[in-house]
Amino acid sequence: MSRLSRFLTARRGAWISLGFGVFALVALMGMLGRADLATAGDPPLPESESAQVAALAHGFPGADEQALLVVATRADRTALTAADLEQLTSLLPEIDAASGSTSTGPVVSEDGEAAMIQASLRIGDDEEAARQAVDELRGVIADHPIEGVAVQVTGGAAFGVDVAAAFDGADFTLLLVTILIVALLLIVTYRSPILWLVPLAVVALADQLAGRATAALGTALQLQFDTGIVSVLVFGAGTNYALLMISRYREELNGDDDHRAALSRAWRASLPAIAASNATVVISLLTLLLAVVPGTRGLGVACAMGLLIALAAVVFVLPPALAVCGRRVFWPAIPRAGRPRPRPGLWRRVGSHVVARPVLPIVAGAVLLGVMASGLLGAQWGLGQGERFRVPSESATGLEVLGAHFAPGEAEPMVVISAADDAAEVAEAVADIAGVVRVMPTAKSEDGTLVRYLVVGDTEPGSPEALQLVRDVRDSVHDVSASALVGGPAGAALDAHDANVRDFLLIAPLVLAVTFVVLVLLLRAAVAPLVLLLVNALSATAAIGAGAWLGRVLFGWEALDLQVPLLAFLFLVALGVDYTIFLVHRARTEAFAQDTRSAMVTAIAATGGVITSAGVVLAGVFAALGLLPLVTLGQIGLIVGVGVLVDTLVVRALVVPALFSLIGDRMWWPSRILTDRAPDGAGAPGPEKGVSADVTAVREPVA
């Protein structure tokens, strides 16, 4: 490692390393081309009952058709007139011509204030054909306006078209805003008009390569994931790694005239923490391979690859870039060897007060986390189809109208498929269930052996009552016929709910186990990893609660998407441990020369600024996810952003140092720090109950 660090920072080696690194990044981008990942939808979960229904649906006529609904209401919210209905009826031939099907209706709601026309599109999986057909239908309706009546085109086909349109240009906007956020925060952190350009350029190259590499991987393995999260992780984690390395580099420059030697030492000193941090997040992400939800599983692989690329760029491209730029890159505050030491800074004073009076920070931190976690009380889980997208759309408005004037289950009906011999008995059993509004036979399979029914309930789609109704229908039809299956949108919603609960209960403990193992290997202790893991888990839970409450109050998100708890918990634990590693690894290094409390003060003084900057950067880039149209990504961005800030400013700055102060050297058990400590008296207890003289000396001027 010493030879490698010297080569990366040497006069000739730096140019060779930088040239090779940039060439490799650009060449790989060229090799991967401009692979585009297919738009992630909501495919049926493998082996679920709704997936079996979807597979059997291919044996029915019109299997390649997608539903279209035309919904009409008066702008003044009064009942539709006979003239209004007559004009709607006159639209049927135009709708048939645009959709290529025979439409039915208009069906008038019980309150008389809305009417619905049912049609379908025979387009299969051709997204472009769907967009053209829906646009043509909307154009036809726009060309035949009905005075005083608002008409929306909604349904599965229209909803998919509006989703794709909402993402047009969204990835570029996210990238631009993320770069601006990182650039601004780096300028504030470094207070230099030059230095911020170096890490930003390196991380931006890594992000471009990661985007193409993950898209190519997703296409090859048929993975589904949200590319916005991958980009945010690469920028956030890559910038954090760069901040830690450059902070250590600046520290080494204060004691060495040779900037290359200082950079070499900084590389070696920061590499264990950076590598451990990256390994924790990557291994935690790979546990998502055990998930049954396709989008969750694909996201784990893609994010892991993106973070490995970010690590390689920061470790092997950033150091030679800094070596080529030299000490002057820090202008105007260029660190020089031999300058008088500055007075104790803010973070040393904070650390001194915390370790001297540890009970108050622990109690205050516990109260804050408890209040934040209370946001989970009354939280709802699962978003309806119209609630998943932040930007307004015609299809979402149509679904709202549909739910307001017709049976709520019309938007997401159940599909029941049974053997033809049992069909009548199955339909009768379903009709007798409380909450079922209508049971309609829709088709027989092409071989005549199966019958398909459409079942509409009176419960709000995605609500706990809707999920329970699907369970009741499944129990009923299974009692009548062993071959009967219940799927469709409502059945898929229940399967997704159960799959996400299963994934959380399986993967969350694995993430904690991975974090514990990495901390044990890095710190070579057992007590500290247990304490830190407990604090990290409590902090993550509190952040999810606070995010759920803030989402309800600020943005009107009444429920959290089913994937949010798992992904938010993973990111908060795995990324939050980064700051634990940065702080505690430095404290362990210092503990060989002084007692644990003094070592923690030194560690806070050395890393407090960089941890705070890294946390603010990470929170900022996650907040940028709110620019994407998916409410799910906005919820993840809000929860992780809030959690990272609290973790940085409260947990890592106050609670963790206070716990180390209370437990002391026992934190490192069974490590040999006590017996290996330098016998020079540097760690001798100070005048205040074991607090080192350095801690007391720092505190006195403040008092």
mmCIF file of C-alpha atoms in Angstrom, residues 85-267:
data_model
loop_
_atom_site.group_PDB
_atom_site.id
_atom_site.type_symbol
_atom_site.label_atom_id
_atom_site.label_comp_id
_atom_site.label_asym_id
_atom_site.label_seq_id
_atom_site.Cartn_x
_atom_site.Cartn_y
_atom_site.Cartn_z
ATOM 1 C CA LEU A 85 -75.251 12.346 -22.129
ATOM 2 C CA GLU A 86 -76.470 12.573 -25.721
ATOM 3 C CA GLN A 87 -73.255 14.323 -26.763
ATOM 4 C CA LEU A 88 -71.184 11.738 -24.875
ATOM 5 C CA THR A 89 -73.023 8.961 -26.681
ATOM 6 C CA SER A 90 -72.284 10.647 -30.004
ATOM 7 C CA LEU A 91 -68.575 10.298 -29.205
ATOM 8 C CA LEU A 92 -68.708 6.483 -29.199
ATOM 9 C CA PRO A 93 -67.936 6.055 -32.932
ATOM 10 C CA GLU A 94 -65.001 8.470 -32.630
ATOM 11 C CA ILE A 95 -63.681 6.609 -29.564
ATOM 12 C CA ASP A 96 -64.064 3.265 -31.358
ATOM 13 C CA ALA A 97 -62.106 4.570 -34.338
ATOM 14 C CA ALA A 98 -59.286 5.910 -32.188
ATOM 15 C CA SER A 99 -59.030 2.880 -29.881
ATOM 16 C CA GLY A 100 -59.737 0.148 -32.413
ATOM 17 C CA SER A 101 -62.284 -1.475 -30.097
ATOM 18 C CA THR A 102 -65.999 -1.397 -29.389
ATOM 19 C CA SER A 103 -66.702 0.907 -26.474
ATOM 20 C CA THR A 104 -69.673 0.691 -24.103
ATOM 21 C CA GLY A 105 -71.547 3.327 -22.175
ATOM 22 C CA PRO A 106 -71.923 5.940 -21.032
ATOM 23 C CA VAL A 107 -72.639 4.453 -17.587
ATOM 24 C CA VAL A 108 -74.014 7.097 -15.235
ATOM 25 C CA SER A 109 -73.064 7.153 -11.546
ATOM 26 C CA GLU A 110 -75.739 6.828 -8.855
ATOM 27 C CA ASP A 111 -75.491 10.530 -7.994
ATOM 28 C CA GLY A 112 -75.908 11.427 -11.667
ATOM 29 C CA GLU A 113 -72.860 13.688 -11.605
ATOM 30 C CA ALA A 114 -70.469 11.498 -13.626
ATOM 31 C CA ALA A 115 -70.538 9.178 -16.601
ATOM 32 C CA MET A 116 -68.049 6.560 -17.776
ATOM 33 C CA ILE A 117 -67.335 5.078 -21.195
ATOM 34 C CA GLN A 118 -65.348 1.827 -21.279
ATOM 35 C CA ALA A 119 -62.990 1.000 -24.148
ATOM 36 C CA SER A 120 -59.699 -0.823 -24.704
ATOM 37 C CA LEU A 121 -56.491 -0.627 -26.735
ATOM 38 C CA ARG A 122 -54.991 -3.632 -28.518
ATOM 39 C CA ILE A 123 -51.309 -2.645 -28.271
ATOM 40 C CA GLY A 124 -49.515 -5.389 -26.316
ATOM 41 C CA ASP A 125 -46.212 -4.141 -24.884
ATOM 42 C CA ASP A 126 -45.559 -1.447 -27.513
ATOM 43 C CA GLU A 127 -45.193 1.730 -25.440
ATOM 44 C CA GLU A 128 -44.911 4.016 -28.453
ATOM 45 C CA ALA A 129 -48.094 2.590 -29.973
ATOM 46 C CA ALA A 130 -49.860 3.142 -26.656
ATOM 47 C CA ARG A 131 -48.728 6.757 -26.529
ATOM 48 C CA GLN A 132 -49.896 7.422 -30.080
ATOM 49 C CA ALA A 133 -53.278 5.786 -29.485
ATOM 50 C CA VAL A 134 -53.949 7.620 -26.218
ATOM 51 C CA ASP A 135 -52.831 10.939 -27.704
ATOM 52 C CA GLU A 136 -55.115 10.355 -30.693
ATOM 53 C CA LEU A 137 -58.073 9.578 -28.433
ATOM 54 C CA ARG A 138 -57.459 12.675 -26.337
ATOM 55 C CA GLY A 139 -57.162 14.709 -29.507
ATOM 56 C CA VAL A 140 -60.525 13.401 -30.738
ATOM 57 C CA ILE A 141 -62.171 14.350 -27.441
ATOM 58 C CA ALA A 142 -60.549 17.795 -27.540
ATOM 59 C CA ASP A 143 -61.896 18.289 -31.067
ATOM 60 C CA HIS A 144 -65.444 17.501 -29.876
ATOM 61 C CA PRO A 145 -65.834 19.556 -26.699
ATOM 62 C CA ILE A 146 -69.008 19.403 -24.624
ATOM 63 C CA GLU A 147 -69.873 22.768 -23.142
ATOM 64 C CA GLY A 148 -69.554 22.824 -19.365
ATOM 65 C CA VAL A 149 -68.319 19.195 -19.208
ATOM 66 C CA ALA A 150 -64.786 18.060 -18.328
ATOM 67 C CA VAL A 151 -63.704 14.794 -19.956
ATOM 68 C CA GLN A 152 -60.622 12.788 -18.931
ATOM 69 C CA VAL A 153 -59.082 9.677 -20.471
ATOM 70 C CA THR A 154 -57.794 7.314 -17.799
ATOM 71 C CA GLY A 155 -57.357 3.596 -17.178
ATOM 72 C CA GLY A 156 -54.301 1.343 -17.372
ATOM 73 C CA ALA A 157 -53.155 2.329 -20.868
ATOM 74 C CA ALA A 158 -53.560 6.083 -20.283
ATOM 75 C CA PHE A 159 -51.907 5.877 -16.891
ATOM 76 C CA GLY A 160 -48.829 4.164 -18.368
ATOM 77 C CA VAL A 161 -48.571 6.851 -21.065
ATOM 78 C CA ASP A 162 -48.772 9.667 -18.495
ATOM 79 C CA VAL A 163 -46.133 7.987 -16.346
ATOM 80 C CA ALA A 164 -43.693 7.800 -19.252
ATOM 81 C CA ALA A 165 -44.408 11.424 -20.181
ATOM 82 C CA ALA A 166 -43.785 12.553 -16.592
ATOM 83 C CA PHE A 167 -40.224 11.207 -16.777
ATOM 84 C CA ASP A 168 -39.374 13.072 -19.988
ATOM 85 C CA GLY A 169 -36.325 15.163 -19.119
ATOM 86 C CA ALA A 170 -36.556 14.270 -15.398
ATOM 87 C CA ASP A 171 -33.207 12.454 -15.300
ATOM 88 C CA PHE A 172 -31.376 15.423 -16.817
ATOM 89 C CA THR A 173 -33.029 17.800 -14.338
ATOM 90 C CA LEU A 174 -32.034 15.535 -11.454
ATOM 91 C CA LEU A 175 -28.429 15.363 -12.663
ATOM 92 C CA LEU A 176 -28.196 19.135 -13.113
ATOM 93 C CA VAL A 177 -29.689 19.927 -9.693
ATOM 94 C CA THR A 178 -27.508 17.291 -8.004
ATOM 95 C CA ILE A 179 -24.367 18.791 -9.539
ATOM 96 C CA LEU A 180 -25.413 22.285 -8.457
ATOM 97 C CA ILE A 181 -26.113 21.127 -4.889
ATOM 98 C CA VAL A 182 -22.786 19.304 -4.601
ATOM 99 C CA ALA A 183 -20.872 22.205 -6.156
ATOM 100 C CA LEU A 184 -22.431 24.762 -3.813
ATOM 101 C CA LEU A 185 -21.815 22.680 -0.711
ATOM 102 C CA LEU A 186 -18.232 21.905 -1.720
ATOM 103 C CA ILE A 187 -17.531 25.607 -2.270
ATOM 104 C CA VAL A 188 -18.932 26.379 1.191
ATOM 105 C CA THR A 189 -16.970 23.517 2.727
ATOM 106 C CA TYR A 190 -13.586 24.238 1.139
ATOM 107 C CA ARG A 191 -13.951 28.045 0.897
ATOM 108 C CA SER A 192 -11.929 27.814 -2.285
ATOM 109 C CA PRO A 193 -12.908 28.735 -5.856
ATOM 110 C CA ILE A 194 -10.671 25.978 -7.227
ATOM 111 C CA LEU A 195 -10.600 22.920 -4.970
ATOM 112 C CA TRP A 196 -14.259 21.930 -5.388
ATOM 113 C CA LEU A 197 -13.775 21.390 -9.113
ATOM 114 C CA VAL A 198 -11.413 18.444 -8.614
ATOM 115 C CA PRO A 199 -13.638 16.081 -6.572
ATOM 116 C CA LEU A 200 -16.744 17.166 -8.468
ATOM 117 C CA ALA A 201 -15.159 16.329 -11.836
ATOM 118 C CA VAL A 202 -14.007 12.921 -10.586
ATOM 119 C CA VAL A 203 -17.386 12.027 -9.067
ATOM 120 C CA ALA A 204 -19.260 13.309 -12.135
ATOM 121 C CA LEU A 205 -17.186 11.031 -14.393
ATOM 122 C CA ALA A 206 -17.907 8.127 -12.034
ATOM 123 C CA ASP A 207 -21.635 8.921 -12.153
ATOM 124 C CA GLN A 208 -21.685 8.918 -15.957
ATOM 125 C CA LEU A 209 -19.896 5.581 -16.078
ATOM 126 C CA ALA A 210 -22.139 4.160 -13.363
ATOM 127 C CA GLY A 211 -25.248 5.254 -15.266
ATOM 128 C CA ARG A 212 -24.171 3.466 -18.436
ATOM 129 C CA ALA A 213 -22.815 0.420 -16.639
ATOM 130 C CA THR A 214 -25.956 -0.110 -14.573
ATOM 131 C CA ALA A 215 -28.194 0.448 -17.613
ATOM 132 C CA ALA A 216 -26.224 -2.164 -19.566
ATOM 133 C CA LEU A 217 -26.361 -4.563 -16.610
ATOM 134 C CA GLY A 218 -30.080 -3.990 -16.145
ATOM 135 C CA THR A 219 -30.743 -4.646 -19.835
ATOM 136 C CA ALA A 220 -28.614 -7.795 -19.860
ATOM 137 C CA LEU A 221 -30.141 -9.270 -16.683
ATOM 138 C CA GLN A 222 -33.637 -7.821 -17.240
ATOM 139 C CA LEU A 223 -33.446 -5.918 -13.957
ATOM 140 C CA GLN A 224 -35.788 -3.123 -12.972
ATOM 141 C CA PHE A 225 -34.770 -0.188 -10.797
ATOM 142 C CA ASP A 226 -35.011 3.585 -10.517
ATOM 143 C CA THR A 227 -31.906 5.133 -12.047
ATOM 144 C CA GLY A 228 -32.353 8.323 -10.022
ATOM 145 C CA ILE A 229 -31.431 6.541 -6.799
ATOM 146 C CA VAL A 230 -28.252 5.134 -8.379
ATOM 147 C CA SER A 231 -27.113 8.590 -9.475
ATOM 148 C CA VAL A 232 -27.842 10.121 -6.076
ATOM 149 C CA LEU A 233 -25.934 7.369 -4.282
ATOM 150 C CA VAL A 234 -22.896 7.734 -6.531
ATOM 151 C CA PHE A 235 -22.784 11.502 -6.051
ATOM 152 C CA GLY A 236 -23.521 11.349 -2.332
ATOM 153 C CA ALA A 237 -21.178 8.532 -1.371
ATOM 154 C CA GLY A 238 -18.436 9.568 -3.820
ATOM 155 C CA THR A 239 -18.436 13.113 -2.472
ATOM 156 C CA ASN A 240 -18.304 11.780 1.090
ATOM 157 C CA TYR A 241 -15.240 9.666 0.294
ATOM 158 C CA ALA A 242 -13.580 12.663 -1.358
ATOM 159 C CA LEU A 243 -14.347 14.911 1.609
ATOM 160 C CA LEU A 244 -12.759 12.461 4.039
ATOM 161 C CA MET A 245 -9.601 12.040 1.952
ATOM 162 C CA ILE A 246 -9.163 15.766 1.263
ATOM 163 C CA SER A 247 -9.781 16.613 4.916
ATOM 164 C CA ARG A 248 -7.003 14.240 5.961
ATOM 165 C CA TYR A 249 -4.795 15.660 3.184
ATOM 166 C CA ARG A 250 -5.277 19.203 4.503
ATOM 167 C CA GLU A 251 -4.427 17.994 8.003
ATOM 168 C CA GLU A 252 -1.219 16.354 6.803
ATOM 169 C CA LEU A 253 -0.220 19.489 4.850
ATOM 170 C CA ASN A 254 -0.141 21.452 8.114
ATOM 171 C CA GLY A 255 2.862 19.379 9.182
ATOM 172 C CA ASP A 256 4.751 18.673 5.973
ATOM 173 C CA ASP A 257 6.330 20.877 3.299
ATOM 174 C CA ASP A 258 6.164 18.019 0.761
ATOM 175 C CA HIS A 259 2.589 17.944 -0.469
ATOM 176 C CA ARG A 260 3.120 14.614 -2.247
ATOM 177 C CA ALA A 261 4.306 12.902 0.917
ATOM 178 C CA ALA A 262 1.394 14.448 2.831
ATOM 179 C CA LEU A 263 -1.086 13.206 0.212
ATOM 180 C CA SER A 264 0.468 9.728 0.302
ATOM 181 C CA ARG A 265 0.025 9.541 4.082
ATOM 182 C CA ALA A 266 -3.511 10.907 3.837
ATOM 183 C CA TRP A 267 -4.388 8.255 1.245
#
